[in-house]
PDB file of C-alpha atoms and ligand atoms in Angstrom:
ATOM      1  CA  MET M   1       4.529 155.542 120.553  1.00  0.00           C
ATOM      2  CA  LYS M   2       8.216 155.130 119.786  1.00  0.00           C
ATOM      3  CA  GLY M   3       9.130 153.220 122.951  1.00  0.00           C
ATOM      4  CA  TRP M   4       8.938 149.442 123.067  1.00  0.00           C
ATOM      5  CA  LEU M   5       8.882 146.651 125.583  1.00  0.00           C
ATOM      6  CA  VAL M   6      10.561 143.269 125.212  1.00  0.00           C
ATOM      7  CA  ILE M   7      10.034 140.509 127.770  1.00  0.00           C
ATOM      8  CA  ALA M   8      13.064 138.280 127.397  1.00  0.00           C
ATOM      9  CA  GLY M   9      14.232 134.925 128.742  1.00  0.00           C
ATOM     10  CA  LEU M  10      17.915 134.653 129.691  1.00  0.00           C
ATOM     11  CA  GLY M  11      17.942 130.846 129.756  1.00  0.00           C
ATOM     12  CA  PRO M  12      18.964 128.720 132.750  1.00  0.00           C
ATOM     13  CA  GLY M  13      22.303 130.405 133.493  1.00  0.00           C
ATOM     14  CA  SER M  14      24.985 129.940 130.849  1.00  0.00           C
ATOM     15  CA  ASP M  15      25.527 132.817 128.409  1.00  0.00           C
ATOM     16  CA  ALA M  16      25.802 130.165 125.678  1.00  0.00           C
ATOM     17  CA  MET M  17      22.078 129.501 126.194  1.00  0.00           C
ATOM     18  CA  VAL M  18      20.960 133.094 125.620  1.00  0.00           C
ATOM     19  CA  THR M  19      19.364 133.324 122.174  1.00  0.00           C
ATOM     20  CA  PRO M  20      20.767 135.743 119.559  1.00  0.00           C
ATOM     21  CA  GLU M  21      17.467 137.689 119.402  1.00  0.00           C
ATOM     22  CA  VAL M  22      17.581 138.302 123.173  1.00  0.00           C
ATOM     23  CA  THR M  23      21.218 139.467 122.886  1.00  0.00           C
ATOM     24  CA  GLN M  24      20.137 141.826 120.085  1.00  0.00           C
ATOM     25  CA  ALA M  25      17.245 143.283 122.117  1.00  0.00           C
ATOM     26  CA  LEU M  26      19.569 143.868 125.082  1.00  0.00           C
ATOM     27  CA  ALA M  27      22.048 145.664 122.809  1.00  0.00           C
ATOM     28  CA  GLU M  28      19.273 148.044 121.669  1.00  0.00           C
ATOM     29  CA  ALA M  29      17.740 148.632 125.132  1.00  0.00           C
ATOM     30  CA  SER M  30      17.813 151.888 127.084  1.00  0.00           C
ATOM     31  CA  ASP M  31      16.463 150.205 130.274  1.00  0.00           C
ATOM     32  CA  VAL M  32      16.665 146.685 131.706  1.00  0.00           C
ATOM     33  CA  ILE M  33      14.287 145.722 134.492  1.00  0.00           C
ATOM     34  CA  GLY M  34      14.110 142.530 136.541  1.00  0.00           C
ATOM     35  CA  TYR M  35      14.828 140.543 139.692  1.00  0.00           C
ATOM     36  CA  ILE M  36      18.267 141.419 141.145  1.00  0.00           C
ATOM     37  CA  PRO M  37      20.212 138.226 140.139  1.00  0.00           C
ATOM     38  CA  TYR M  38      18.864 138.320 136.579  1.00  0.00           C
ATOM     39  CA  VAL M  39      19.725 141.996 136.045  1.00  0.00           C
ATOM     40  CA  ALA M  40      23.179 141.224 137.483  1.00  0.00           C
ATOM     41  CA  ARG M  41      23.783 139.112 134.357  1.00  0.00           C
ATOM     42  CA  ILE M  42      23.543 142.198 132.112  1.00  0.00           C
ATOM     43  CA  ALA M  43      26.813 144.061 131.453  1.00  0.00           C
ATOM     44  CA  PRO M  44      26.518 147.787 132.188  1.00  0.00           C
ATOM     45  CA  ARG M  45      27.249 150.168 129.297  1.00  0.00           C
ATOM     46  CA  PRO M  46      26.798 153.892 128.604  1.00  0.00           C
ATOM     47  CA  GLY M  47      23.190 154.709 127.727  1.00  0.00           C
ATOM     48  CA  LEU M  48      21.779 151.695 129.568  1.00  0.00           C
ATOM     49  CA  THR M  49      19.981 152.053 132.908  1.00  0.00           C
ATOM     50  CA  LEU M  50      19.682 148.892 135.012  1.00  0.00           C
ATOM     51  CA  HIS M  51      16.673 148.579 137.365  1.00  0.00           C
ATOM     52  CA  PRO M  52      17.216 145.576 139.698  1.00  0.00           C
ATOM     53  CA  THR M  53      14.277 144.940 142.043  1.00  0.00           C
ATOM     54  CA  ASP M  54      13.205 142.459 144.670  1.00  0.00           C
ATOM     55  CA  ASN M  55      11.373 139.308 143.566  1.00  0.00           C
ATOM     56  CA  ARG M  56       8.158 140.100 145.460  1.00  0.00           C
ATOM     57  CA  VAL M  57       7.273 143.210 143.477  1.00  0.00           C
ATOM     58  CA  GLU M  58       6.331 141.635 140.127  1.00  0.00           C
ATOM     59  CA  MET M  59       3.281 143.825 139.442  1.00  0.00           C
ATOM     60  CA  ASP M  60       5.093 147.046 140.419  1.00  0.00           C
ATOM     61  CA  ARG M  61       7.928 146.022 138.121  1.00  0.00           C
ATOM     62  CA  ALA M  62       5.468 145.327 135.300  1.00  0.00           C
ATOM     63  CA  ARG M  63       3.762 148.729 135.651  1.00  0.00           C
ATOM     64  CA  HIS M  64       7.137 150.463 135.876  1.00  0.00           C
ATOM     65  CA  ALA M  65       8.280 148.772 132.633  1.00  0.00           C
ATOM     66  CA  LEU M  66       5.053 149.710 130.818  1.00  0.00           C
ATOM     67  CA  ALA M  67       5.196 153.323 131.992  1.00  0.00           C
ATOM     68  CA  LEU M  68       8.837 153.645 130.867  1.00  0.00           C
ATOM     69  CA  ALA M  69       8.054 152.199 127.424  1.00  0.00           C
ATOM     70  CA  ALA M  70       4.989 154.446 127.086  1.00  0.00           C
ATOM     71  CA  GLY M  71       7.312 157.381 127.789  1.00  0.00           C
ATOM     72  CA  GLY M  72       9.563 156.417 124.857  1.00  0.00           C
ATOM     73  CA  ALA M  73      12.137 154.116 126.490  1.00  0.00           C
ATOM     74  CA  ARG M  74      13.375 150.871 124.919  1.00  0.00           C
ATOM     75  CA  VAL M  75      12.742 148.488 127.776  1.00  0.00           C
ATOM     76  CA  VAL M  76      13.785 144.857 128.259  1.00  0.00           C
ATOM     77  CA  VAL M  77      12.258 142.983 131.189  1.00  0.00           C
ATOM     78  CA  VAL M  78      14.446 139.968 131.942  1.00  0.00           C
ATOM     79  CA  SER M  79      13.427 136.610 133.416  1.00  0.00           C
ATOM     80  CA  SER M  80      15.489 133.475 133.876  1.00  0.00           C
ATOM     81  CA  GLY M  81      14.715 130.585 131.543  1.00  0.00           C
ATOM     82  CA  ASP M  82      11.652 131.439 129.463  1.00  0.00           C
ATOM     83  CA  PRO M  83       9.695 134.589 130.404  1.00  0.00           C
ATOM     84  CA  GLY M  84       6.351 132.871 129.813  1.00  0.00           C
ATOM     85  CA  VAL M  85       7.043 129.997 132.229  1.00  0.00           C
ATOM     86  CA  PHE M  86       6.229 131.023 135.822  1.00  0.00           C
ATOM     87  CA  ALA M  87       7.763 134.418 135.116  1.00  0.00           C
ATOM     88  CA  MET M  88       7.303 138.050 134.068  1.00  0.00           C
ATOM     89  CA  ALA M  89       5.374 137.763 130.786  1.00  0.00           C
ATOM     90  CA  SER M  90       2.068 136.963 132.517  1.00  0.00           C
ATOM     91  CA  ALA M  91       2.624 139.790 135.022  1.00  0.00           C
ATOM     92  CA  ILE M  92       3.117 142.274 132.184  1.00  0.00           C
ATOM     93  CA  PHE M  93      -0.093 141.199 130.408  1.00  0.00           C
ATOM     94  CA  GLU M  94      -1.999 141.266 133.693  1.00  0.00           C
ATOM     95  CA  ALA M  95      -0.825 144.866 134.145  1.00  0.00           C
ATOM     96  CA  VAL M  96      -1.766 145.738 130.555  1.00  0.00           C
ATOM     97  CA  GLU M  97      -5.273 144.328 131.005  1.00  0.00           C
ATOM     98  CA  ALA M  98      -5.900 146.228 134.250  1.00  0.00           C
ATOM     99  CA  GLY M  99      -3.893 149.367 133.485  1.00  0.00           C
ATOM    100  CA  ASP M 100      -3.809 152.495 131.343  1.00  0.00           C
ATOM    101  CA  PRO M 101      -5.765 151.783 128.100  1.00  0.00           C
ATOM    102  CA  GLN M 102      -2.914 153.406 126.127  1.00  0.00           C
ATOM    103  CA  TRP M 103      -0.621 150.530 127.131  1.00  0.00           C
ATOM    104  CA  ARG M 104      -2.596 148.288 124.743  1.00  0.00           C
ATOM    105  CA  ALA M 105      -1.124 150.239 121.815  1.00  0.00           C
ATOM    106  CA  LEU M 106       2.469 149.609 122.945  1.00  0.00           C
ATOM    107  CA  ASN M 107       4.869 147.498 120.911  1.00  0.00           C
ATOM    108  CA  ILE M 108       5.293 144.494 123.256  1.00  0.00           C
ATOM    109  CA  ARG M 109       7.236 141.388 122.243  1.00  0.00           C
ATOM    110  CA  VAL M 110       7.949 138.196 124.189  1.00  0.00           C
ATOM    111  CA  LEU M 111      11.284 136.573 123.315  1.00  0.00           C
ATOM    112  CA  PRO M 112      11.487 132.933 124.407  1.00  0.00           C
ATOM    113  CA  GLY M 113      14.357 131.422 126.348  1.00  0.00           C
ATOM    114  CA  ILE M 114      15.476 127.912 127.227  1.00  0.00           C
ATOM    115  CA  THR M 115      13.371 127.022 130.228  1.00  0.00           C
ATOM    116  CA  ALA M 116      14.989 125.173 133.160  1.00  0.00           C
ATOM    117  CA  MET M 117      12.836 122.103 132.532  1.00  0.00           C
ATOM    118  CA  LEU M 118      14.271 121.573 129.046  1.00  0.00           C
ATOM    119  CA  ALA M 119      17.850 122.300 130.100  1.00  0.00           C
ATOM    120  CA  ALA M 120      17.490 119.811 132.974  1.00  0.00           C
ATOM    121  CA  ALA M 121      15.858 117.141 130.799  1.00  0.00           C
ATOM    122  CA  ALA M 122      18.612 117.445 128.207  1.00  0.00           C
ATOM    123  CA  ARG M 123      21.306 116.859 130.840  1.00  0.00           C
ATOM    124  CA  ALA M 124      19.670 113.546 131.819  1.00  0.00           C
ATOM    125  CA  GLY M 125      18.833 112.302 128.316  1.00  0.00           C
ATOM    126  CA  ALA M 126      15.207 112.470 127.143  1.00  0.00           C
ATOM    127  CA  PRO M 127      12.886 111.968 130.138  1.00  0.00           C
ATOM    128  CA  LEU M 128      10.221 114.201 128.538  1.00  0.00           C
ATOM    129  CA  GLY M 129      10.200 112.306 125.240  1.00  0.00           C
ATOM    130  CA  HIS M 130       6.565 111.283 125.615  1.00  0.00           C
ATOM    131  CA  ASP M 131       3.558 113.108 127.151  1.00  0.00           C
ATOM    132  CA  PHE M 132       4.425 115.143 130.223  1.00  0.00           C
ATOM    133  CA  CYS M 133       3.169 117.951 132.429  1.00  0.00           C
ATOM    134  CA  THR M 134       4.805 120.648 134.483  1.00  0.00           C
ATOM    135  CA  ILE M 135       3.733 121.923 137.884  1.00  0.00           C
ATOM    136  CA  ASN M 136       5.005 124.812 139.976  1.00  0.00           C
ATOM    137  CA  LEU M 137       5.231 123.370 143.501  1.00  0.00           C
ATOM    138  CA  SER M 138       5.162 126.768 145.210  1.00  0.00           C
ATOM    139  CA  ASP M 139       1.914 127.502 147.002  1.00  0.00           C
ATOM    140  CA  ASN M 140       2.692 131.233 147.206  1.00  0.00           C
ATOM    141  CA  LEU M 141       0.235 132.012 144.389  1.00  0.00           C
ATOM    142  CA  LYS M 142      -2.240 129.097 144.655  1.00  0.00           C
ATOM    143  CA  PRO M 143      -3.732 126.824 147.314  1.00  0.00           C
ATOM    144  CA  TRP M 144      -1.828 123.659 148.223  1.00  0.00           C
ATOM    145  CA  ALA M 145      -5.001 121.628 147.519  1.00  0.00           C
ATOM    146  CA  VAL M 146      -4.714 122.562 143.813  1.00  0.00           C
ATOM    147  CA  ILE M 147      -1.132 121.283 143.701  1.00  0.00           C
ATOM    148  CA  GLU M 148      -2.102 118.039 145.367  1.00  0.00           C
ATOM    149  CA  GLN M 149      -5.040 117.486 143.007  1.00  0.00           C
ATOM    150  CA  ARG M 150      -2.836 118.102 139.965  1.00  0.00           C
ATOM    151  CA  LEU M 151      -0.192 115.684 141.266  1.00  0.00           C
ATOM    152  CA  ARG M 152      -2.807 112.952 141.722  1.00  0.00           C
ATOM    153  CA  LEU M 153      -4.259 113.515 138.249  1.00  0.00           C
ATOM    154  CA  ALA M 154      -0.781 113.600 136.659  1.00  0.00           C
ATOM    155  CA  VAL M 155       0.014 110.220 138.211  1.00  0.00           C
ATOM    156  CA  GLU M 156      -3.351 108.856 137.065  1.00  0.00           C
ATOM    157  CA  ALA M 157      -2.688 110.084 133.507  1.00  0.00           C
ATOM    158  CA  ASP M 158       0.814 108.559 133.698  1.00  0.00           C
ATOM    159  CA  PHE M 159       2.566 111.765 132.658  1.00  0.00           C
ATOM    160  CA  ALA M 160       6.242 112.361 133.269  1.00  0.00           C
ATOM    161  CA  MET M 161       6.298 115.419 135.560  1.00  0.00           C
ATOM    162  CA  ALA M 162       8.605 118.416 135.763  1.00  0.00           C
ATOM    163  CA  PHE M 163       8.504 120.453 138.961  1.00  0.00           C
ATOM    164  CA  TYR M 164       9.597 124.075 139.264  1.00  0.00           C
ATOM    165  CA  ASN M 165      10.134 125.799 142.646  1.00  0.00           C
ATOM    166  CA  PRO M 166      10.204 122.481 144.539  1.00  0.00           C
ATOM    167  CA  ARG M 167      11.436 123.686 147.911  1.00  0.00           C
ATOM    168  CA  SER M 168      12.518 126.880 149.623  1.00  0.00           C
ATOM    169  CA  ALA M 169      13.678 127.785 153.107  1.00  0.00           C
ATOM    170  CA  SER M 170      10.263 129.353 153.798  1.00  0.00           C
ATOM    171  CA  ARG M 171       8.339 126.315 152.416  1.00  0.00           C
ATOM    172  CA  PRO M 172      10.366 123.262 153.492  1.00  0.00           C
ATOM    173  CA  GLU M 173       7.360 120.982 154.089  1.00  0.00           C
ATOM    174  CA  GLY M 174       5.533 121.230 150.722  1.00  0.00           C
ATOM    175  CA  PHE M 175       8.026 119.179 148.720  1.00  0.00           C
ATOM    176  CA  ALA M 176       8.103 116.503 151.448  1.00  0.00           C
ATOM    177  CA  ARG M 177       4.320 116.201 151.109  1.00  0.00           C
ATOM    178  CA  ALA M 178       4.529 116.072 147.315  1.00  0.00           C
ATOM    179  CA  LEU M 179       7.195 113.353 147.399  1.00  0.00           C
ATOM    180  CA  ASN M 180       5.236 111.376 149.938  1.00  0.00           C
ATOM    181  CA  LEU M 181       2.117 111.535 147.763  1.00  0.00           C
ATOM    182  CA  LEU M 182       4.097 110.378 144.694  1.00  0.00           C
ATOM    183  CA  GLN M 183       5.774 107.533 146.579  1.00  0.00           C
ATOM    184  CA  GLN M 184       2.386 106.324 147.865  1.00  0.00           C
ATOM    185  CA  THR M 185       0.464 106.667 144.593  1.00  0.00           C
ATOM    186  CA  CYS M 186       3.095 105.565 142.052  1.00  0.00           C
ATOM    187  CA  ASN M 187       4.298 102.677 144.197  1.00  0.00           C
ATOM    188  CA  ASP M 188       7.211 101.857 141.840  1.00  0.00           C
ATOM    189  CA  ALA M 189      10.887 102.678 141.327  1.00  0.00           C
ATOM    190  CA  ARG M 190      10.587 105.111 138.393  1.00  0.00           C
ATOM    191  CA  PRO M 191      13.558 107.499 138.143  1.00  0.00           C
ATOM    192  CA  VAL M 192      13.584 110.953 139.698  1.00  0.00           C
ATOM    193  CA  ILE M 193      16.061 113.512 138.354  1.00  0.00           C
ATOM    194  CA  PHE M 194      17.290 116.279 140.631  1.00  0.00           C
ATOM    195  CA  ALA M 195      18.952 118.835 138.360  1.00  0.00           C
ATOM    196  CA  ARG M 196      20.477 121.709 140.318  1.00  0.00           C
ATOM    197  CA  ALA M 197      21.822 124.970 138.865  1.00  0.00           C
ATOM    198  CA  VAL M 198      21.877 123.549 135.356  1.00  0.00           C
ATOM    199  CA  SER M 199      24.392 125.197 133.011  1.00  0.00           C
ATOM    200  CA  THR M 200      26.118 127.103 135.832  1.00  0.00           C
ATOM    201  CA  PRO M 201      29.411 126.230 137.600  1.00  0.00           C
ATOM    202  CA  ASP M 202      27.318 124.846 140.507  1.00  0.00           C
ATOM    203  CA  GLU M 203      25.492 122.264 138.353  1.00  0.00           C
ATOM    204  CA  VAL M 204      24.735 118.882 139.961  1.00  0.00           C
ATOM    205  CA  ILE M 205      22.615 116.140 138.356  1.00  0.00           C
ATOM    206  CA  ASN M 206      21.422 113.288 140.543  1.00  0.00           C
ATOM    207  CA  VAL M 207      19.194 110.386 139.431  1.00  0.00           C
ATOM    208  CA  VAL M 208      17.547 108.191 142.088  1.00  0.00           C
ATOM    209  CA  PRO M 209      14.672 105.670 142.136  1.00  0.00           C
ATOM    210  CA  LEU M 210      11.464 107.252 143.504  1.00  0.00           C
ATOM    211  CA  PRO M 211      11.507 105.330 146.837  1.00  0.00           C
ATOM    212  CA  GLU M 212      15.001 106.751 147.531  1.00  0.00           C
ATOM    213  CA  ALA M 213      14.095 110.372 146.721  1.00  0.00           C
ATOM    214  CA  ARG M 214      14.372 112.659 149.774  1.00  0.00           C
ATOM    215  CA  PRO M 215      13.089 116.226 150.260  1.00  0.00           C
ATOM    216  CA  GLU M 216      16.556 117.606 151.037  1.00  0.00           C
ATOM    217  CA  MET M 217      17.778 116.571 147.568  1.00  0.00           C
ATOM    218  CA  ALA M 218      16.014 119.690 146.176  1.00  0.00           C
ATOM    219  CA  ASP M 219      16.255 123.404 146.828  1.00  0.00           C
ATOM    220  CA  MET M 220      15.109 126.534 144.988  1.00  0.00           C
ATOM    221  CA  ARG M 221      17.807 126.113 142.331  1.00  0.00           C
ATOM    222  CA  THR M 222      16.629 122.586 141.472  1.00  0.00           C
ATOM    223  CA  MET M 223      14.330 121.205 138.766  1.00  0.00           C
ATOM    224  CA  VAL M 224      12.825 117.880 139.732  1.00  0.00           C
ATOM    225  CA  ILE M 225      11.735 115.558 136.923  1.00  0.00           C
ATOM    226  CA  VAL M 226       9.791 112.412 137.800  1.00  0.00           C
ATOM    227  CA  GLY M 227       9.465 109.804 135.083  1.00  0.00           C
ATOM    228  CA  SER M 228       6.241 108.176 133.955  1.00  0.00           C
ATOM    229  CA  SER M 229       5.757 104.458 134.642  1.00  0.00           C
ATOM    230  CA  ARG M 230       7.400 103.828 131.245  1.00  0.00           C
ATOM    231  CA  THR M 231      10.529 105.949 131.719  1.00  0.00           C
ATOM    232  CA  ARG M 232      13.754 103.943 131.326  1.00  0.00           C
ATOM    233  CA  VAL M 233      17.189 104.181 132.934  1.00  0.00           C
ATOM    234  CA  ILE M 234      20.269 103.081 131.001  1.00  0.00           C
ATOM    235  CA  ALA M 235      22.918 102.267 133.586  1.00  0.00           C
ATOM    236  CA  ARG M 236      26.521 102.988 132.614  1.00  0.00           C
ATOM    237  CA  GLU M 237      29.727 104.263 134.143  1.00  0.00           C
ATOM    238  CA  GLY M 238      28.945 107.683 135.623  1.00  0.00           C
ATOM    239  CA  ALA M 239      25.479 109.238 135.421  1.00  0.00           C
ATOM    240  CA  PRO M 240      22.859 107.021 133.749  1.00  0.00           C
ATOM    241  CA  TYR M 241      20.851 108.046 130.702  1.00  0.00           C
ATOM    242  CA  VAL M 242      17.143 108.522 131.409  1.00  0.00           C
ATOM    243  CA  TYR M 243      14.608 108.489 128.602  1.00  0.00           C
ATOM    244  CA  THR M 244      10.907 107.970 128.004  1.00  0.00           C
ATOM    245  CA  PRO M 245      10.111 105.937 124.878  1.00  0.00           C
ATOM    246  CA  ARG M 246       8.321 107.740 122.084  1.00  0.00           C
ATOM    247  CA  SER M 247       5.528 105.196 121.825  1.00  0.00           C
ATOM    248  CA  ILE M 248       3.084 103.133 123.850  1.00  0.00           C
ATOM    249  CA  PRO M 249       2.208  99.810 122.185  1.00  0.00           C
ATOM    250  CA  LYS M 250      -1.348  99.947 120.722  1.00  0.00           C
TER     251      LYS M 250
HETATM  252  C1  LIG U 301      10.226 131.202 139.329  1.00  0.00           C
HETATM  253  S1  LIG U 301      10.746 129.782 138.448  1.00  0.00           S
HETATM  254  C2  LIG U 301      11.292 130.563 136.969  1.00  0.00           C
HETATM  255  C3  LIG U 301      11.369 129.620 135.815  1.00  0.00           C
HETATM  256  C4  LIG U 301      11.987 130.261 134.575  1.00  0.00           C
HETATM  257  N1  LIG U 301      11.115 131.277 134.019  1.00  0.00           N
HETATM  258  C5  LIG U 301      12.277 129.199 133.523  1.00  0.00           C
HETATM  259  O1  LIG U 301      11.635 129.205 132.462  1.00  0.00           O
HETATM  260  O2  LIG U 301      13.179 128.369 133.754  1.00  0.00           O
HETATM  261  C6  LIG U 301      12.262 129.388 139.279  1.00  0.00           C
HETATM  262  C7  LIG U 301      12.514 127.884 139.317  1.00  0.00           C
HETATM  263  O3  LIG U 301      13.052 127.452 138.056  1.00  0.00           O
HETATM  264  C8  LIG U 301      13.954 126.388 138.261  1.00  0.00           C
HETATM  265  N2  LIG U 301      15.288 126.802 137.737  1.00  0.00           N
HETATM  266  C9  LIG U 301      15.604 127.999 137.236  1.00  0.00           C
HETATM  267  N3  LIG U 301      16.883 127.982 136.776  1.00  0.00           N
HETATM  268  C10 LIG U 301      17.348 126.739 137.005  1.00  0.00           C
HETATM  269  C11 LIG U 301      18.603 126.078 136.746  1.00  0.00           C
HETATM  270  N4  LIG U 301      19.613 126.709 136.146  1.00  0.00           N
HETATM  271  N5  LIG U 301      18.729 124.777 137.109  1.00  0.00           N
HETATM  272  C12 LIG U 301      17.697 124.118 137.692  1.00  0.00           C
HETATM  273  N6  LIG U 301      16.493 124.688 137.956  1.00  0.00           N
HETATM  274  C13 LIG U 301      16.334 125.968 137.615  1.00  0.00           C
HETATM  275  C14 LIG U 301      13.992 126.096 139.760  1.00  0.00           C
HETATM  276  O4  LIG U 301      13.028 125.079 140.021  1.00  0.00           O
HETATM  277  C15 LIG U 301      13.542 127.429 140.336  1.00  0.00           C
HETATM  278  O5  LIG U 301      12.963 127.263 141.622  1.00  0.00           O
END
């Protein structure tokens, strides 16, 4: 088959954070497929067809991309951040596993991007400098009980925690429950970083002690990073530095 499929991460927003290999793949593509705001980041040019679709049709989008590539097209599926982090790469492989056996012979490559968690952490300092975990707080694709169990175990293991999809208009109560659980179980003043729209003109970084964290400080464009019990805050003029030491005394 002469077509190919690339699943690419566009990074958190700034063009400066798109990797050269993603830029190269986009320059060679005949078709770009993805959620409307991500496809809107791709400049139109002759010979390139853009296929913006709604966010709720991930599996349709995946099958469409595979069928186009199987027909000889050079297809790039775009995600924000990294395509393997709560994004399209898994959907594509799910479609490959369940779909036309010929799709297994396709040339499929995943090109990493800077995920929102790392862009947000870098803005604050180094809050993920020691062991950490990441949890998607949306219960669209999993039961809330799983989220709650993972939060409890993450606190018990004393991980720093990075939360994607903290709060949306259709799920306003989930993040309030998550914060409440953390405030009750951690019972300390570890820092919480609210990093909104990182690397875009709308960027806002806010660092507050856990007891002062409020649900309305996050929305769907926010990464929330909660320190471990060992995470430090260096106060200074302007935003503080937040870091987690590299070691735990033996
Ligand atoms: C469906 S997930 C996609 C994650 C993406 N694949 C990645 O690797 O960053 C969307 C969530 O990522 C986070 N996010 C994406 N871009 C962001 C940015 N520029 N600043 C802060 N958070 C961002 C938000 O938590 C948002 O709700």
